[in-house]
Short mmCIF file of C-alpha atoms in Angstrom, two decimals:
data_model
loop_
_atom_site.label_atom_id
_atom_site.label_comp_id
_atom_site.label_asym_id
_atom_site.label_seq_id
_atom_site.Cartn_x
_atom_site.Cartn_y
_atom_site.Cartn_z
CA UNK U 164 11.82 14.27 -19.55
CA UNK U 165 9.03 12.15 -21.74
CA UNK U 166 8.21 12.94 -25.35
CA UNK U 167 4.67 13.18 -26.11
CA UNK U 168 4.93 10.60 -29.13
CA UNK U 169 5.55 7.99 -26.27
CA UNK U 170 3.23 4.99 -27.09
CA UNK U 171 1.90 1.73 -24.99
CA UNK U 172 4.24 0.33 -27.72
CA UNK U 173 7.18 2.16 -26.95
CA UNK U 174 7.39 1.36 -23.15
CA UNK U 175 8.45 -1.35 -21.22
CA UNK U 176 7.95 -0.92 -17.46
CA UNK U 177 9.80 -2.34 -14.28
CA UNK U 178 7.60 -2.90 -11.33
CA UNK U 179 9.56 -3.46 -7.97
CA UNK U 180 7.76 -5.33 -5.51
CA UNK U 181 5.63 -7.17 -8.26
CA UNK U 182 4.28 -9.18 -6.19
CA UNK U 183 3.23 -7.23 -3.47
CA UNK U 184 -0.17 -4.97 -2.97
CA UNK U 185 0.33 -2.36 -4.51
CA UNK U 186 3.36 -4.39 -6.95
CA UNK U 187 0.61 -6.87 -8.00
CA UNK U 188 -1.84 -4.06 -9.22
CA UNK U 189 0.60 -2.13 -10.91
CA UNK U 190 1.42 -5.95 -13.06
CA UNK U 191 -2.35 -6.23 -13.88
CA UNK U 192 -3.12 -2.57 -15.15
CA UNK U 193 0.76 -2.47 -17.32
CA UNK U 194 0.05 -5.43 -18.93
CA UNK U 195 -4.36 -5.14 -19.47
CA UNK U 196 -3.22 -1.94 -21.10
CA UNK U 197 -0.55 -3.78 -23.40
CA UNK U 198 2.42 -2.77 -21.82
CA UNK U 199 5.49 -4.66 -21.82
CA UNK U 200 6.46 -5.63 -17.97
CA UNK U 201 9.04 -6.67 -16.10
CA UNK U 202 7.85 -8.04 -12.28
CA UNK U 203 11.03 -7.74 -9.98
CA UNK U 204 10.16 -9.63 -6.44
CA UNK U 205 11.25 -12.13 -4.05
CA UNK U 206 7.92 -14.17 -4.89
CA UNK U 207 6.97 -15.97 -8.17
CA UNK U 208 3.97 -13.41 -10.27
CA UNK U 209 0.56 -14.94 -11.09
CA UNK U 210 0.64 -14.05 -14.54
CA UNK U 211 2.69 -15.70 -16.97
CA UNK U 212 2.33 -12.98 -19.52
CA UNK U 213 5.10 -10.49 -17.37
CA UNK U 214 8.53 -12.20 -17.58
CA UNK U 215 9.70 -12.48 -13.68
CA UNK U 216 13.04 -11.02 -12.28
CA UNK U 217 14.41 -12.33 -8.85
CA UNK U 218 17.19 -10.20 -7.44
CA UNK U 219 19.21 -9.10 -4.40
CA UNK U 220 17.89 -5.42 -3.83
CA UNK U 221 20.60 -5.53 -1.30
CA UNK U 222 23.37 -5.91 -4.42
CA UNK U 223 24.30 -3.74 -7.59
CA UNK U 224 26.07 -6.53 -8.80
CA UNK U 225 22.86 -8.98 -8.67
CA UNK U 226 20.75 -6.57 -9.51
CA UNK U 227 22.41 -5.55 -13.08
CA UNK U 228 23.00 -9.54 -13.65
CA UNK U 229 19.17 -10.04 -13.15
CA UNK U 230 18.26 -6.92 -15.25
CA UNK U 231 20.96 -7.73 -17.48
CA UNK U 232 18.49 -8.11 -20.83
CA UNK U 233 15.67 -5.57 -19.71
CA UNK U 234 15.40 -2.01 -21.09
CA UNK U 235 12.94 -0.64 -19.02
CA UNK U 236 11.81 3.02 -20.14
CA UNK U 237 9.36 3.44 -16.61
CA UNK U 238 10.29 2.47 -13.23
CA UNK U 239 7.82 1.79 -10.53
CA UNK U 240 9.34 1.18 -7.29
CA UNK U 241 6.81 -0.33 -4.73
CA UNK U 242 9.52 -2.32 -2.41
CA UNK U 243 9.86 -2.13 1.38
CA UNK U 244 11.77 -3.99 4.01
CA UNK U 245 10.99 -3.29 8.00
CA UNK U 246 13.66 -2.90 10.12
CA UNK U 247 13.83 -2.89 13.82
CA UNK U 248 15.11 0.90 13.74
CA UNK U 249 14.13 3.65 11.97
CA UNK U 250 17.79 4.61 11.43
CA UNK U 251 17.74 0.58 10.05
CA UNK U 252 14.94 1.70 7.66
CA UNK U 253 16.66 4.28 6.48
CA UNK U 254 20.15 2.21 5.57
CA UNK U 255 17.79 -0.47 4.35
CA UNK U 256 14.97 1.43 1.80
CA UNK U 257 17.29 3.62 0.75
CA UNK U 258 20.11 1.30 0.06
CA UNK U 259 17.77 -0.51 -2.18
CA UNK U 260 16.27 2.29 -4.30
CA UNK U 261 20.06 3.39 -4.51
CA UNK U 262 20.96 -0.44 -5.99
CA UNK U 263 17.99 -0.48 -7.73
CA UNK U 264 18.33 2.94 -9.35
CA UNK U 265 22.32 2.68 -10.07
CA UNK U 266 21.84 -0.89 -11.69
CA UNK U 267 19.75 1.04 -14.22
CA UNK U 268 22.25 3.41 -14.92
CA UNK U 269 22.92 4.00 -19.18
CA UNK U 270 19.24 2.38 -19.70
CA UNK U 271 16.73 4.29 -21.14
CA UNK U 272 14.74 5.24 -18.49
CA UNK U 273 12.57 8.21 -18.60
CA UNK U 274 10.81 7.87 -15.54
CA UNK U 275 10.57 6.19 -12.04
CA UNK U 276 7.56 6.80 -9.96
CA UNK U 277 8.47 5.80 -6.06
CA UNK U 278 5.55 4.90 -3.68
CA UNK U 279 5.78 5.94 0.02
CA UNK U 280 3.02 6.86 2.31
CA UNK U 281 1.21 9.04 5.09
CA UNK U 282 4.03 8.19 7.56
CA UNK U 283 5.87 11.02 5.22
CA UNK U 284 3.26 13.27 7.53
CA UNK U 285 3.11 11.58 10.51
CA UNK U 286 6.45 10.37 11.14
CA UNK U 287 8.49 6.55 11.12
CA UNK U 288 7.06 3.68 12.97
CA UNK U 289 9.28 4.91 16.16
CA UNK U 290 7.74 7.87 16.52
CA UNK U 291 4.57 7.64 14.65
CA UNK U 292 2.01 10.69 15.59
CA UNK U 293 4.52 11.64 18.48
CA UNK U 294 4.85 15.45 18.49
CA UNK U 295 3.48 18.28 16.79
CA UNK U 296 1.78 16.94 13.57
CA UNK U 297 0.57 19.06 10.17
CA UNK U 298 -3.21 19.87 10.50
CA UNK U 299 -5.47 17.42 8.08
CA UNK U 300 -6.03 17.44 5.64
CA UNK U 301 -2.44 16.67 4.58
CA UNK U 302 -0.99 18.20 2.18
CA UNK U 303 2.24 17.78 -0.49
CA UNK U 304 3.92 20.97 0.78
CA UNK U 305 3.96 20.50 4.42
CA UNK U 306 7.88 20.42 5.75
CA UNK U 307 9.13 17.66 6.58
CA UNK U 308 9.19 16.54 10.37
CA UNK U 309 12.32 17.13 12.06
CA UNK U 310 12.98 13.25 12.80
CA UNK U 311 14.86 10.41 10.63
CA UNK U 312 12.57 8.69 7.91
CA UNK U 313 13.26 6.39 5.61
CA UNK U 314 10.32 8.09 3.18
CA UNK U 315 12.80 11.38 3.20
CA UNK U 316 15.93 9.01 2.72
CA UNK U 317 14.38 7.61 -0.25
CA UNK U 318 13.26 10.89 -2.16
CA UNK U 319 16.82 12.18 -0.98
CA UNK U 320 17.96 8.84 -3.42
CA UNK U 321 15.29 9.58 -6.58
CA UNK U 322 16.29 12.93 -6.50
CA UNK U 323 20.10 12.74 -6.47
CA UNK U 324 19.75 9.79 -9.20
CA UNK U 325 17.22 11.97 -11.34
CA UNK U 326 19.61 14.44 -11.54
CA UNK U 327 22.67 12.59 -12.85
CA UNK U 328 20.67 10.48 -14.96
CA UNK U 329 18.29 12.23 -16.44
CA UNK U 330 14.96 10.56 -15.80
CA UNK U 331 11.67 12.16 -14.43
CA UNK U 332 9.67 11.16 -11.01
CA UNK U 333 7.21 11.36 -9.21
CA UNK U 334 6.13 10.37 -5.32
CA UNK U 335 3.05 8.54 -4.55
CA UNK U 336 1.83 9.15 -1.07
CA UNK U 337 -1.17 7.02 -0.45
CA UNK U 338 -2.57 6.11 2.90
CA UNK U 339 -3.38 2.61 4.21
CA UNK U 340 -3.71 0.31 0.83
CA UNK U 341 -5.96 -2.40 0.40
CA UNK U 342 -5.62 -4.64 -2.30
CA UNK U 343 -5.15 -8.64 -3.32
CA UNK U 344 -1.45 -9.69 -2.03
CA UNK U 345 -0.61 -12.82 0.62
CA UNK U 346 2.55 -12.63 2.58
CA UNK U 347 2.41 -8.80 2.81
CA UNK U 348 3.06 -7.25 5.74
CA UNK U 349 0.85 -4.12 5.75
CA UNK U 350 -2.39 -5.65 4.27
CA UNK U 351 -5.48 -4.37 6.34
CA UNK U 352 -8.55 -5.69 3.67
CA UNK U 353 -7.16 -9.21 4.05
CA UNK U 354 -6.37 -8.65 7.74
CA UNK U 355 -9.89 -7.64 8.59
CA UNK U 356 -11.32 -9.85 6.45
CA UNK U 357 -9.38 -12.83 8.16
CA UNK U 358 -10.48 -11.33 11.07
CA UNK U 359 -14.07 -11.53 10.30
CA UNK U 360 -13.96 -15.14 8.96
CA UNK U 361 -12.53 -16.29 12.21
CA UNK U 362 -15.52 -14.50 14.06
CA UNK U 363 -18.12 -16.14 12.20
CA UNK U 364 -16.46 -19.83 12.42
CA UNK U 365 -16.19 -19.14 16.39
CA UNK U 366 -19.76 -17.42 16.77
CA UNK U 367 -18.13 -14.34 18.55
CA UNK U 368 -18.29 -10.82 17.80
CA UNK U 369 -16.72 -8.99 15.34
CA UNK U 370 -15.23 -6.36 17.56
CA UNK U 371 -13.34 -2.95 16.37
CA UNK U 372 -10.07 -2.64 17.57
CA UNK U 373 -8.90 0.90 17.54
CA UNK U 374 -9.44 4.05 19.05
CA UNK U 375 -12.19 6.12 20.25
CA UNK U 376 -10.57 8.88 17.98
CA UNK U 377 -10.87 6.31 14.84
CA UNK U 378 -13.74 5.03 15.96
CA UNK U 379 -15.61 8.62 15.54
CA UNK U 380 -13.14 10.80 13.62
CA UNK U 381 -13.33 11.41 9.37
CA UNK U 382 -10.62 9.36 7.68
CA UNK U 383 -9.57 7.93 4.14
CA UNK U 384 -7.95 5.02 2.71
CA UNK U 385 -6.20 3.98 -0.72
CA UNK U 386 -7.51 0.98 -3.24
CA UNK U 387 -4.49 -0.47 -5.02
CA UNK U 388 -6.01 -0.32 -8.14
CA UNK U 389 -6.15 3.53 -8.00
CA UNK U 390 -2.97 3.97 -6.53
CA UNK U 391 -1.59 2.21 -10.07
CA UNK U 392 -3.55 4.66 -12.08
CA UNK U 393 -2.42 7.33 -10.04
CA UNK U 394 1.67 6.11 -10.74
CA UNK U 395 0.94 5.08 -14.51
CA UNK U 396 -0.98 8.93 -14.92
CA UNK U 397 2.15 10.71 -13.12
CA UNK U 398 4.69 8.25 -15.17
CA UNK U 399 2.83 9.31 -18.90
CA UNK U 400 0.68 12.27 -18.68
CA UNK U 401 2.31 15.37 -19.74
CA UNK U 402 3.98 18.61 -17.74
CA UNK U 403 3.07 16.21 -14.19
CA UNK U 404 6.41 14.75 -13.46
CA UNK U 405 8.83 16.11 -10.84
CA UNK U 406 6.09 16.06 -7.98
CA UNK U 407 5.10 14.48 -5.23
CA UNK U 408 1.37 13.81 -4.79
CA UNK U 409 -0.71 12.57 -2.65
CA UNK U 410 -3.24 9.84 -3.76
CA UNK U 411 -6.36 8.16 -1.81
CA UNK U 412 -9.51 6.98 -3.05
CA UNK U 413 -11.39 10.53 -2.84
CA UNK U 414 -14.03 9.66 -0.27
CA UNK U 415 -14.06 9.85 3.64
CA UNK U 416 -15.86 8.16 5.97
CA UNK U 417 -16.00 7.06 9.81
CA UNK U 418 -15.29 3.68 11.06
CA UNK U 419 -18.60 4.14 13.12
CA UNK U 420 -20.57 3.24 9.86
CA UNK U 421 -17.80 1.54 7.69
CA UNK U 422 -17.80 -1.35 10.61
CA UNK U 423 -21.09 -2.19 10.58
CA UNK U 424 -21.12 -2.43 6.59
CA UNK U 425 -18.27 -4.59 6.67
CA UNK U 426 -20.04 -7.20 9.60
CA UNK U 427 -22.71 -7.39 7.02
CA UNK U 428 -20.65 -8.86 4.27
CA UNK U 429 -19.52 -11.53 6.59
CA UNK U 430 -22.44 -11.87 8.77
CA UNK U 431 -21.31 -11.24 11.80
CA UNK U 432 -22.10 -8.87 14.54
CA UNK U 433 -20.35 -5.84 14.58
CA UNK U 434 -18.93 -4.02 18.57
CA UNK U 435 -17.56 -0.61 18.01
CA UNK U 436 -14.97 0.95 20.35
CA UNK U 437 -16.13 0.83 23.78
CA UNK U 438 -13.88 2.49 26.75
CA UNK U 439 -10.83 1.43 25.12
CA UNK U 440 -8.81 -0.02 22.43
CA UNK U 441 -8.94 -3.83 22.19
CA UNK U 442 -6.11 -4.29 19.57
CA UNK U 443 -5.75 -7.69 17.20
CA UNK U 444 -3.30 -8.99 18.64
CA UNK U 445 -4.74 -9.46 21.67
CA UNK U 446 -8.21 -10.41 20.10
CA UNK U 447 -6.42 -13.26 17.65
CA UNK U 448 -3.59 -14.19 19.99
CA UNK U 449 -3.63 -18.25 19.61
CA UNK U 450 -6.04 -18.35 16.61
CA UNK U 451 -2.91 -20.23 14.42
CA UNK U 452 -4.97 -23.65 14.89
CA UNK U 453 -8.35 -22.15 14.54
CA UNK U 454 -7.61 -20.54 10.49
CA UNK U 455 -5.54 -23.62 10.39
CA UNK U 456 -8.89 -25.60 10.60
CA UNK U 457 -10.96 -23.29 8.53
CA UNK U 458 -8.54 -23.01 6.03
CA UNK U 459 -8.43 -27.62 5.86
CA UNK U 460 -12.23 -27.49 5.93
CA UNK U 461 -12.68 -24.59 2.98
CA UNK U 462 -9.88 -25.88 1.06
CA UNK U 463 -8.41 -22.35 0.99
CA UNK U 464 -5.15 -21.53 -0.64
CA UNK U 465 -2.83 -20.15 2.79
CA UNK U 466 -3.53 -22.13 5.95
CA UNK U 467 -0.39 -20.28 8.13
CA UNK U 468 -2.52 -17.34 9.38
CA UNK U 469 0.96 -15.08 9.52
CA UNK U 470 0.58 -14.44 5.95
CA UNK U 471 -2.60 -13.22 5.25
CA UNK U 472 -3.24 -11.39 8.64
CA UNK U 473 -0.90 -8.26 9.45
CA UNK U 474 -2.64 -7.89 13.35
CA UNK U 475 0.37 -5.35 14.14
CA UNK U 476 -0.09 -3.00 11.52
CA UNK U 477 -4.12 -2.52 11.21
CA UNK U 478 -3.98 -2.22 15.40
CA UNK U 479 -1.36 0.63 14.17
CA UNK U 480 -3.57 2.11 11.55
CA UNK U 481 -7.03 1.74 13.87
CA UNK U 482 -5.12 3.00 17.38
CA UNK U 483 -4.11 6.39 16.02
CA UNK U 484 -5.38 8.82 18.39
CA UNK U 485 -5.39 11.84 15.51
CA UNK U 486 -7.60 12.48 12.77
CA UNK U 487 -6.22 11.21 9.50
CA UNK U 488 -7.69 13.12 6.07
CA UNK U 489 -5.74 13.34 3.32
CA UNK U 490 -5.75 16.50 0.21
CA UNK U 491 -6.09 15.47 -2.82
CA UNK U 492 -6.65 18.83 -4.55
CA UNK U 493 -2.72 18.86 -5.94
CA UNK U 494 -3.59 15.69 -8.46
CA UNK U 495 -7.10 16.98 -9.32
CA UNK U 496 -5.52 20.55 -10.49
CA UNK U 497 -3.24 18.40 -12.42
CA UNK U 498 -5.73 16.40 -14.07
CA UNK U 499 -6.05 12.93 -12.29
CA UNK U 500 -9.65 12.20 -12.03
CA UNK U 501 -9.69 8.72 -10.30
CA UNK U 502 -12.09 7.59 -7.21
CA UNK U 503 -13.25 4.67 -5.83
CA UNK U 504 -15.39 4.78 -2.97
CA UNK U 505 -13.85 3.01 0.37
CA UNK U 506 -16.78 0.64 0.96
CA UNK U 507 -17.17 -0.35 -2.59
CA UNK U 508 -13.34 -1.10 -2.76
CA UNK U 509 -13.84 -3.94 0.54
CA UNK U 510 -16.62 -5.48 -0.83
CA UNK U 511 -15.12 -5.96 -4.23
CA UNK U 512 -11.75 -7.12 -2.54
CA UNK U 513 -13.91 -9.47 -0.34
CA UNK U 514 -15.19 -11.15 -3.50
CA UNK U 515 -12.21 -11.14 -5.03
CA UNK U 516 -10.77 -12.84 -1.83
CA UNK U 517 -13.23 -15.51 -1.97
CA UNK U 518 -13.14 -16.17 -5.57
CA UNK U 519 -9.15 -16.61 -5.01
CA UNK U 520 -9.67 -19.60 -2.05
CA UNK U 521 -7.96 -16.76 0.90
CA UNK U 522 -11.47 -16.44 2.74
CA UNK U 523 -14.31 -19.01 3.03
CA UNK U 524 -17.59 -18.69 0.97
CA UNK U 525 -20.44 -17.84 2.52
CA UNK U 526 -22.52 -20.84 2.91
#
């Protein structure tokens, strides 16, 4: 589906969700590396060197008037909306990779790389880790689970367009991402970091909120950065396409000693589990005026504490009561070599953070 003689030149890229986590990354590494990009999001782009597309995903029609004067020869599709069912999900995602897909119909697309996740393993937000799940660590050619998910309903979509219209693809899998993105609603290095920020101000502990099976158990998790050079590899690297692969950052580690590393950063004191789960959204319930007050004092860029803390999904990630370890043997083989290591990637993001106005300096 790609010819070898492809050059940074020669491609033009299409990131949906631009301006999201793992949107936002994929902007930065295109255009460092002298592609020419094309953000598509609901939210303006901080760089003014991508031109910026704001359309309906919902609408064919909007879609091809907003796309109207791009050629994009790579697709990166990053986009999510939640819905309160899963059967909702599936009408929604799909729909929109559908649009987004048949609005680039007689372009010259080659290939569209589609990011879903773990929950491709572990089932929809209804019935997350409910039943029998794969053993760990997961990998690409496990079945799929015998319940509705929008992940299926969207490689149902690439697939059926691929096939009519002659592009390659690939599926990126990753785990929970971490990355720079406000507004997002699944962002657990800005949640916890928010988190930790609010500790210090109040002098309290900063207290884990999962489970005793988190707390203890091996896990992984997915820097945004990598998960670009993971899609840009499958998108241009030759005889990869037409998989789905798993990416995460390559280490594991347990909460246990990740906790106490992160406390350090901030300077707080760090409570692992302790008889039970005491979830974020019980912990931070009525903390709007407190990050309201730390955010006038450290002049820092988002005072509404809704958009740069997503309480419901890191309780979701940290309350799993199953051991989450991901294979990444299927890229490796292939010949993607990226790694970060997990603690690194915080730290870095915590600067970054900082440098950016979202958390307070130390002082």
């Amino acid at each position: 589906m790609r010819s070898s003689s492809d050059t940074v030149e020669t491609r033009s890229a299409l990131v949906v969700g631009a301006s999201g986590i793992a949107g936002s990354a994929l902007v930065d590494r295109l255009a460092d590396e002298g592609w020419d990009v094309v953000g598509l999001s609901r939210n303006p782009l901080r760089r003014r060197d991508v031109r910026h597309v704001s359309a309906d995903l919902n609408s064919v029609e909007d879609l091809r008037e907003g796309l109207a004067g791009e050629s994009p020869t790579h697709v990166f599709y990053t986009a999510w909306s939640r819905m309160n069912t899963e059967q909702e999900n599936i009408e929604t995602n799909a729909g929109m990779l559908r649009n987004v897909l048949a609005s680039l119909s007689g372009k010259p697309v080659k290939h569209v790389a589609l990011m879903t996740g773990l929950k491709h393993y572990l089932g929809p937000f209804e019935a997350y880790a409910a039943g029998q799940m794969p053993d760990t660590p997961f990998r690409e050619s496990e079945p799929r689970l015998p319940t509705p998910n929008f992940y299926y309903a969207q490689e149902d979509e690439l697939w059926a367009a691929a096939g009519t219209q002659g592009f390659g693809w690939s599926v990126h899998r990753a785990h929970t991402v971490i990355g720079h993105a406000v507004g997002n609603a699944m962002n657990m290095g800005l949640t916890l970091a928010v988190q930790a920020s609010i500790c210090r101000e109040l002098g309290q502990p900063f207290i884990f909120p999962g489970s005793e099976t988190q707390w203890n158990s091996l896990t992984d998790m997915t820097d945004s950065g990598l998960l670009a050079d993971h899609m840009i590899w499958a998108a241009t690297a030759d005889n990869v396409s037409d998989e789905a692969y798993n990416i995460v950052n390559g280490d594991v580690f347990r909460w246990r000693r990740m906790w106490p590393a992160l406390a350090a950063y901030f300077g707080v004191e760090p409570v692992g589990y302790a008889n039970e789960p005491r979830p974020l959204q019980q912990q931070m319930r009525g903390m709007e005026g407190v990050w309201a007050g730390i955010a006038a004092r450290h002049g820092l860029a988002e005072p509404d504490l809704a958009r740069v803390a997503s309480w419901w999904h890191t309780d979701g990630d940290l309350g799993r009561n199953l051991e989450v370890v991901t294979d990444m043997s299927k890229s490796r083989l292939a010949g993607f070599t990226g790694y970060r290591r997990t603690e690194d990637a915080f730290l870095r993001l915590f600067d970054r953070y900082r440098a950016d106005g979202l958390i307070p300096a130390m002082p």
